[in-house]
PDB file of C-alpha atoms in Angstrom:
ATOM      1  CA  MET A   1    -106.079  54.690 -38.008  1.00 88.00           C
ATOM      2  CA  ARG A   2    -106.156  50.936 -38.374  1.00 91.00           C
ATOM      3  CA  THR A   3    -103.694  48.401 -37.510  1.00 92.00           C
ATOM      4  CA  LEU A   4    -103.082  45.009 -39.232  1.00 93.00           C
ATOM      5  CA  PRO A   5    -100.693  42.316 -38.069  1.00 92.00           C
ATOM      6  CA  VAL A   6     -98.280  41.112 -40.874  1.00 93.00           C
ATOM      7  CA  GLY A   7     -96.748  37.678 -39.846  1.00 91.00           C
ATOM      8  CA  ASP A   8     -95.327  37.425 -36.572  1.00 90.00           C
ATOM      9  CA  ASP A   9     -93.290  40.559 -36.050  1.00 93.00           C
ATOM     10  CA  ALA A  10     -94.606  43.186 -38.548  1.00 94.00           C
ATOM     11  CA  LEU A  11     -97.537  45.754 -38.376  1.00 93.00           C
ATOM     12  CA  LEU A  12     -99.344  47.607 -41.163  1.00 94.00           C
ATOM     13  CA  VAL A  13    -100.722  50.775 -40.030  1.00 94.00           C
ATOM     14  CA  GLU A  14    -103.426  52.303 -42.245  1.00 93.00           C
ATOM     15  CA  VAL A  15    -104.353  56.190 -42.170  1.00 90.00           C
ATOM     16  CA  ALA A  16    -106.611  58.340 -43.953  1.00 88.00           C
ATOM     17  CA  SER A  17    -104.504  60.319 -46.016  1.00 86.00           C
ATOM     18  CA  GLY A  18    -100.999  60.755 -47.473  1.00 83.00           C
ATOM     19  CA  ASP A  19    -100.354  63.735 -45.061  1.00 84.00           C
ATOM     20  CA  GLU A  20    -101.355  61.526 -42.123  1.00 88.00           C
ATOM     21  CA  ALA A  21     -98.959  58.776 -43.411  1.00 88.00           C
ATOM     22  CA  GLN A  22     -95.989  61.200 -43.719  1.00 84.00           C
ATOM     23  CA  ALA A  23     -96.590  62.442 -40.304  1.00 87.00           C
ATOM     24  CA  LEU A  24     -96.775  58.977 -38.741  1.00 90.00           C
ATOM     25  CA  HIS A  25     -93.548  57.915 -40.631  1.00 88.00           C
ATOM     26  CA  ALA A  26     -91.748  60.930 -39.189  1.00 86.00           C
ATOM     27  CA  GLU A  27     -92.954  60.269 -35.781  1.00 89.00           C
ATOM     28  CA  LEU A  28     -91.972  56.646 -35.878  1.00 91.00           C
ATOM     29  CA  VAL A  29     -88.474  57.605 -37.371  1.00 88.00           C
ATOM     30  CA  ARG A  30     -88.169  60.082 -34.518  1.00 88.00           C
ATOM     31  CA  ARG A  31     -88.965  57.363 -31.809  1.00 90.00           C
ATOM     32  CA  ARG A  32     -86.554  55.024 -33.354  1.00 91.00           C
ATOM     33  CA  ALA A  33     -83.746  57.587 -33.275  1.00 89.00           C
ATOM     34  CA  GLU A  34     -84.318  58.484 -29.636  1.00 92.00           C
ATOM     35  CA  GLY A  35     -84.457  54.719 -28.640  1.00 91.00           C
ATOM     36  CA  SER A  36     -88.132  54.468 -27.698  1.00 91.00           C
ATOM     37  CA  LEU A  37     -88.959  52.130 -30.554  1.00 91.00           C
ATOM     38  CA  SER A  38     -87.231  48.973 -31.514  1.00 92.00           C
ATOM     39  CA  VAL A  39     -88.026  48.195 -35.220  1.00 92.00           C
ATOM     40  CA  ARG A  40     -85.881  46.869 -38.140  1.00 92.00           C
ATOM     41  CA  GLU A  41     -87.746  48.703 -41.054  1.00 91.00           C
ATOM     42  CA  ILE A  42     -90.216  51.661 -41.289  1.00 91.00           C
ATOM     43  CA  VAL A  43     -91.625  51.662 -44.812  1.00 89.00           C
ATOM     44  CA  PRO A  44     -94.143  54.423 -45.676  1.00 89.00           C
ATOM     45  CA  ALA A  45     -96.578  54.218 -48.667  1.00 87.00           C
ATOM     46  CA  ALA A  46     -99.514  56.358 -49.987  1.00 84.00           C
ATOM     47  CA  ARG A  47    -101.759  55.784 -46.892  1.00 88.00           C
ATOM     48  CA  THR A  48     -99.987  53.101 -44.698  1.00 91.00           C
ATOM     49  CA  VAL A  49     -96.892  52.666 -42.964  1.00 91.00           C
ATOM     50  CA  LEU A  50     -95.305  49.203 -42.502  1.00 93.00           C
ATOM     51  CA  LEU A  51     -93.118  48.359 -39.505  1.00 93.00           C
ATOM     52  CA  ASP A  52     -90.917  45.195 -39.645  1.00 94.00           C
ATOM     53  CA  GLY A  53     -89.076  43.556 -36.993  1.00 92.00           C
ATOM     54  CA  LEU A  54     -91.188  44.434 -33.919  1.00 93.00           C
ATOM     55  CA  ALA A  55     -90.809  42.479 -30.706  1.00 90.00           C
ATOM     56  CA  ASP A  56     -94.492  43.028 -29.712  1.00 92.00           C
ATOM     57  CA  PRO A  57     -96.671  44.321 -32.636  1.00 92.00           C
ATOM     58  CA  ALA A  58     -99.981  44.099 -30.633  1.00 91.00           C
ATOM     59  CA  ARG A  59     -98.649  46.369 -27.873  1.00 91.00           C
ATOM     60  CA  LEU A  60     -97.484  48.909 -30.429  1.00 92.00           C
ATOM     61  CA  ALA A  61    -100.799  48.712 -32.267  1.00 91.00           C
ATOM     62  CA  ALA A  62    -102.748  49.435 -29.111  1.00 91.00           C
ATOM     63  CA  GLU A  63    -100.343  52.241 -28.276  1.00 89.00           C
ATOM     64  CA  LEU A  64    -100.606  53.810 -31.748  1.00 89.00           C
ATOM     65  CA  THR A  65    -104.440  53.600 -32.022  1.00 86.00           C
ATOM     66  CA  ALA A  66    -104.769  55.487 -28.577  1.00 85.00           C
ATOM     67  CA  ALA A  67    -102.354  58.076 -29.387  1.00 81.00           C
ATOM     68  CA  GLU A  68    -102.476  61.339 -31.525  1.00 83.00           C
ATOM     69  CA  VAL A  69     -99.749  61.652 -34.032  1.00 82.00           C
ATOM     70  CA  PRO A  70     -98.146  65.203 -34.376  1.00 79.00           C
ATOM     71  CA  PRO A  71     -97.855  66.844 -37.680  1.00 77.00           C
ATOM     72  CA  ALA A  72     -94.619  65.946 -39.733  1.00 70.00           C
ATOM     73  CA  PRO A  73     -91.866  68.716 -38.766  1.00 68.00           C
ATOM     74  CA  ALA A  74     -90.353  70.753 -41.330  1.00 63.00           C
ATOM     75  CA  ARG A  75     -87.098  69.189 -42.665  1.00 60.00           C
ATOM     76  CA  ALA A  76     -84.155  71.302 -41.627  1.00 54.00           C
ATOM     77  CA  ARG A  77     -81.947  69.908 -44.534  1.00 70.00           C
ATOM     78  CA  ALA A  78     -81.900  71.960 -47.670  1.00 80.00           C
ATOM     79  CA  ALA A  79     -83.903  70.988 -50.616  1.00 89.00           C
ATOM     80  CA  ILE A  80     -82.267  68.664 -53.171  1.00 93.00           C
ATOM     81  CA  GLU A  81     -82.272  70.474 -56.568  1.00 95.00           C
ATOM     82  CA  LEU A  82     -82.880  68.552 -59.780  1.00 97.00           C
ATOM     83  CA  PRO A  83     -82.045  70.243 -63.049  1.00 97.00           C
ATOM     84  CA  VAL A  84     -84.874  69.675 -65.533  1.00 98.00           C
ATOM     85  CA  ARG A  85     -85.548  70.340 -69.237  1.00 97.00           C
ATOM     86  CA  TYR A  86     -89.235  70.768 -69.836  1.00 98.00           C
ATOM     87  CA  ASP A  87     -89.232  68.903 -73.118  1.00 97.00           C
ATOM     88  CA  GLY A  88     -91.483  65.882 -72.438  1.00 97.00           C
ATOM     89  CA  PRO A  89     -93.751  64.469 -75.136  1.00 97.00           C
ATOM     90  CA  ASP A  90     -96.701  64.901 -72.815  1.00 98.00           C
ATOM     91  CA  LEU A  91     -96.144  68.488 -71.911  1.00 98.00           C
ATOM     92  CA  ALA A  92     -98.661  69.871 -74.309  1.00 97.00           C
ATOM     93  CA  ASP A  93    -101.342  67.212 -73.141  1.00 97.00           C
ATOM     94  CA  VAL A  94    -100.723  68.268 -69.531  1.00 98.00           C
ATOM     95  CA  ALA A  95    -101.008  72.007 -70.485  1.00 98.00           C
ATOM     96  CA  ALA A  96    -104.395  71.119 -72.032  1.00 97.00           C
ATOM     97  CA  LEU A  97    -105.467  69.331 -68.988  1.00 97.00           C
ATOM     98  CA  TRP A  98    -104.485  72.208 -66.663  1.00 98.00           C
ATOM     99  CA  GLY A  99    -106.031  74.773 -69.211  1.00 97.00           C
ATOM    100  CA  VAL A 100    -102.680  76.649 -69.527  1.00 97.00           C
ATOM    101  CA  SER A 101     -99.732  76.914 -71.906  1.00 97.00           C
ATOM    102  CA  PRO A 102     -96.775  74.528 -71.793  1.00 97.00           C
ATOM    103  CA  GLU A 103     -94.637  77.487 -70.581  1.00 97.00           C
ATOM    104  CA  GLU A 104     -97.046  77.955 -67.604  1.00 97.00           C
ATOM    105  CA  VAL A 105     -96.817  74.070 -66.783  1.00 98.00           C
ATOM    106  CA  ALA A 106     -93.005  74.562 -66.505  1.00 97.00           C
ATOM    107  CA  ARG A 107     -93.265  77.739 -64.499  1.00 97.00           C
ATOM    108  CA  VAL A 108     -95.731  76.227 -61.989  1.00 98.00           C
ATOM    109  CA  HIS A 109     -93.848  72.836 -61.689  1.00 98.00           C
ATOM    110  CA  ALA A 110     -90.377  74.571 -61.293  1.00 97.00           C
ATOM    111  CA  GLY A 111     -91.971  76.870 -58.712  1.00 97.00           C
ATOM    112  CA  THR A 112     -93.067  74.306 -56.415  1.00 97.00           C
ATOM    113  CA  GLU A 113     -91.256  72.782 -53.483  1.00 96.00           C
ATOM    114  CA  PHE A 114     -91.969  68.958 -53.265  1.00 96.00           C
ATOM    115  CA  THR A 115     -91.600  66.454 -50.677  1.00 93.00           C
ATOM    116  CA  VAL A 116     -91.000  62.645 -51.150  1.00 93.00           C
ATOM    117  CA  ALA A 117     -94.064  61.020 -49.772  1.00 91.00           C
ATOM    118  CA  PHE A 118     -92.773  57.431 -50.159  1.00 91.00           C
ATOM    119  CA  CYS A 119     -90.543  55.395 -52.559  1.00 91.00           C
ATOM    120  CA  GLY A 120     -91.413  52.236 -54.636  1.00 85.00           C
ATOM    121  CA  PHE A 121     -92.077  50.947 -58.108  1.00 83.00           C
ATOM    122  CA  ALA A 122     -88.277  50.922 -59.002  1.00 87.00           C
ATOM    123  CA  PRO A 123     -85.188  51.436 -56.884  1.00 87.00           C
ATOM    124  CA  GLY A 124     -84.853  55.170 -56.417  1.00 90.00           C
ATOM    125  CA  PHE A 125     -88.248  56.147 -57.709  1.00 94.00           C
ATOM    126  CA  GLY A 126     -89.892  58.624 -55.134  1.00 94.00           C
ATOM    127  CA  TYR A 127     -93.474  59.855 -55.010  1.00 95.00           C
ATOM    128  CA  LEU A 128     -93.320  63.617 -54.732  1.00 96.00           C
ATOM    129  CA  THR A 129     -96.269  65.696 -53.441  1.00 95.00           C
ATOM    130  CA  GLY A 130     -96.622  69.389 -53.462  1.00 95.00           C
ATOM    131  CA  LEU A 131     -98.700  70.403 -56.399  1.00 96.00           C
ATOM    132  CA  PRO A 132    -102.144  71.718 -55.616  1.00 96.00           C
ATOM    133  CA  ALA A 133    -105.025  69.236 -56.143  1.00 94.00           C
ATOM    134  CA  ARG A 134    -106.224  71.270 -59.275  1.00 96.00           C
ATOM    135  CA  TYR A 135    -103.066  70.083 -61.178  1.00 97.00           C
ATOM    136  CA  ASN A 136    -103.753  66.260 -60.717  1.00 97.00           C
ATOM    137  CA  VAL A 137    -103.640  64.548 -64.044  1.00 97.00           C
ATOM    138  CA  PRO A 138    -104.606  61.017 -65.065  1.00 97.00           C
ATOM    139  CA  ARG A 139    -102.159  58.328 -66.087  1.00 96.00           C
ATOM    140  CA  ARG A 140    -102.010  57.717 -69.941  1.00 95.00           C
ATOM    141  CA  ALA A 141    -104.772  55.535 -71.253  1.00 93.00           C
ATOM    142  CA  THR A 142    -102.001  53.493 -73.021  1.00 94.00           C
ATOM    143  CA  PRO A 143     -98.758  53.127 -70.940  1.00 95.00           C
ATOM    144  CA  ARG A 144     -95.473  53.249 -72.871  1.00 96.00           C
ATOM    145  CA  THR A 145     -93.473  50.007 -73.163  1.00 96.00           C
ATOM    146  CA  ALA A 146     -90.258  52.033 -72.420  1.00 96.00           C
ATOM    147  CA  VAL A 147     -89.829  55.402 -70.655  1.00 97.00           C
ATOM    148  CA  PRO A 148     -86.540  56.854 -70.854  1.00 96.00           C
ATOM    149  CA  ALA A 149     -84.339  57.215 -67.496  1.00 96.00           C
ATOM    150  CA  GLY A 150     -84.409  60.613 -66.276  1.00 97.00           C
ATOM    151  CA  SER A 151     -87.977  61.249 -67.532  1.00 97.00           C
ATOM    152  CA  VAL A 152     -89.876  63.697 -65.104  1.00 98.00           C
ATOM    153  CA  ALA A 153     -93.464  62.746 -64.971  1.00 98.00           C
ATOM    154  CA  LEU A 154     -96.861  63.466 -63.297  1.00 98.00           C
ATOM    155  CA  ALA A 155     -99.625  61.025 -62.397  1.00 97.00           C
ATOM    156  CA  GLY A 156    -102.692  61.770 -60.040  1.00 96.00           C
ATOM    157  CA  PRO A 157    -101.243  64.017 -57.145  1.00 95.00           C
ATOM    158  CA  TYR A 158     -97.614  62.812 -57.681  1.00 96.00           C
ATOM    159  CA  THR A 159     -94.488  63.908 -59.509  1.00 98.00           C
ATOM    160  CA  GLY A 160     -91.878  61.192 -60.121  1.00 97.00           C
ATOM    161  CA  VAL A 161     -88.437  60.731 -61.929  1.00 97.00           C
ATOM    162  CA  TYR A 162     -87.830  57.496 -63.637  1.00 97.00           C
ATOM    163  CA  PRO A 163     -84.433  56.313 -62.381  1.00 95.00           C
ATOM    164  CA  ARG A 164     -83.900  53.789 -65.320  1.00 94.00           C
ATOM    165  CA  SER A 165     -85.768  52.902 -68.401  1.00 95.00           C
ATOM    166  CA  SER A 166     -88.905  51.025 -67.692  1.00 94.00           C
ATOM    167  CA  PRO A 167     -92.545  50.627 -68.708  1.00 95.00           C
ATOM    168  CA  GLY A 168     -94.805  53.448 -67.373  1.00 95.00           C
ATOM    169  CA  GLY A 169     -98.065  55.362 -67.769  1.00 96.00           C
ATOM    170  CA  TRP A 170     -97.159  58.641 -66.306  1.00 97.00           C
ATOM    171  CA  GLN A 171     -97.437  61.910 -68.206  1.00 98.00           C
ATOM    172  CA  LEU A 172     -93.912  62.821 -69.282  1.00 98.00           C
ATOM    173  CA  ILE A 173     -93.201  66.544 -68.852  1.00 98.00           C
ATOM    174  CA  GLY A 174     -89.381  66.916 -68.770  1.00 98.00           C
ATOM    175  CA  THR A 175     -86.048  65.281 -68.530  1.00 97.00           C
ATOM    176  CA  THR A 176     -83.295  65.366 -65.910  1.00 97.00           C
ATOM    177  CA  ASP A 177     -79.747  64.101 -65.904  1.00 96.00           C
ATOM    178  CA  ALA A 178     -79.554  63.544 -62.131  1.00 95.00           C
ATOM    179  CA  VAL A 179     -78.714  60.119 -61.161  1.00 94.00           C
ATOM    180  CA  LEU A 180     -81.591  58.843 -58.865  1.00 92.00           C
ATOM    181  CA  TRP A 181     -80.060  55.364 -58.073  1.00 91.00           C
ATOM    182  CA  ASP A 182     -76.340  54.751 -57.797  1.00 90.00           C
ATOM    183  CA  HIS A 183     -74.991  51.398 -56.423  1.00 85.00           C
ATOM    184  CA  ALA A 184     -71.628  53.048 -55.547  1.00 87.00           C
ATOM    185  CA  ARG A 185     -73.378  55.837 -53.597  1.00 85.00           C
ATOM    186  CA  VAL A 186     -74.137  55.718 -49.902  1.00 80.00           C
ATOM    187  CA  PRO A 187     -77.153  55.731 -49.688  1.00 83.00           C
ATOM    188  CA  ALA A 188     -77.737  54.531 -53.200  1.00 89.00           C
ATOM    189  CA  ALA A 189     -81.111  56.442 -53.565  1.00 88.00           C
ATOM    190  CA  LEU A 190     -80.896  60.162 -54.053  1.00 91.00           C
ATOM    191  CA  LEU A 191     -84.332  60.594 -52.645  1.00 90.00           C
ATOM    192  CA  SER A 192     -85.853  59.220 -49.491  1.00 88.00           C
ATOM    193  CA  PRO A 193     -89.244  59.721 -47.664  1.00 88.00           C
ATOM    194  CA  GLY A 194     -89.349  63.333 -46.253  1.00 87.00           C
ATOM    195  CA  THR A 195     -86.662  64.832 -48.556  1.00 90.00           C
ATOM    196  CA  ARG A 196     -87.536  68.146 -50.108  1.00 92.00           C
ATOM    197  CA  VAL A 197     -87.059  68.641 -53.675  1.00 96.00           C
ATOM    198  CA  ARG A 198     -86.925  71.453 -56.101  1.00 97.00           C
ATOM    199  CA  PHE A 199     -86.810  71.335 -60.012  1.00 97.00           C
ATOM    200  CA  VAL A 200     -84.524  73.861 -61.407  1.00 97.00           C
ATOM    201  CA  ARG A 201     -85.309  74.675 -65.050  1.00 96.00           C
ATOM    202  CA  THR A 202     -82.312  74.475 -67.350  1.00 93.00           C
ATOM    203  CA  ALA A 203     -83.848  75.311 -70.673  1.00 69.00           C
TER     204      ALA A 203
END
């Protein structure tokens, strides 16, 4: 674990893996909830956690580097189910990369329980982990200038759902009608770090 000061009242904590980042995020959220950590924001990423609004970042940095972070606890909340049609334009390409049929891609993907590791790129976009490493796929060599909202996509170890139309280079394997970001909803984002997600095949 490595800590880096960010400005006067923030701290960036670097760890070795995504699993460690998720565990650290869960532990920091737990501490804040019990009142032993005063912090304005806790923002996880692929292998970092940013803490903003700390009164004494140096003291917390020393404490974190001396402590052992427990594994992230299982979330008690039921998994969010996202309906999906496995009709993406890159489904056949992903099947070829996996060495299976398109039908098998859909079966494996829908049979996996995912966890939101972190959010970013666009409001409501979650980076979901859960597929074994053998199913990692590269981004497209040429990104699309516009990916439709609701596109279910793969890149590297992650699954994601585009909350709105935007450029993107992920491999598109399906489509969902779920609303990932809604200003009128509280919270606006359907997915947040630690949320469990299952894709339910509709066609």
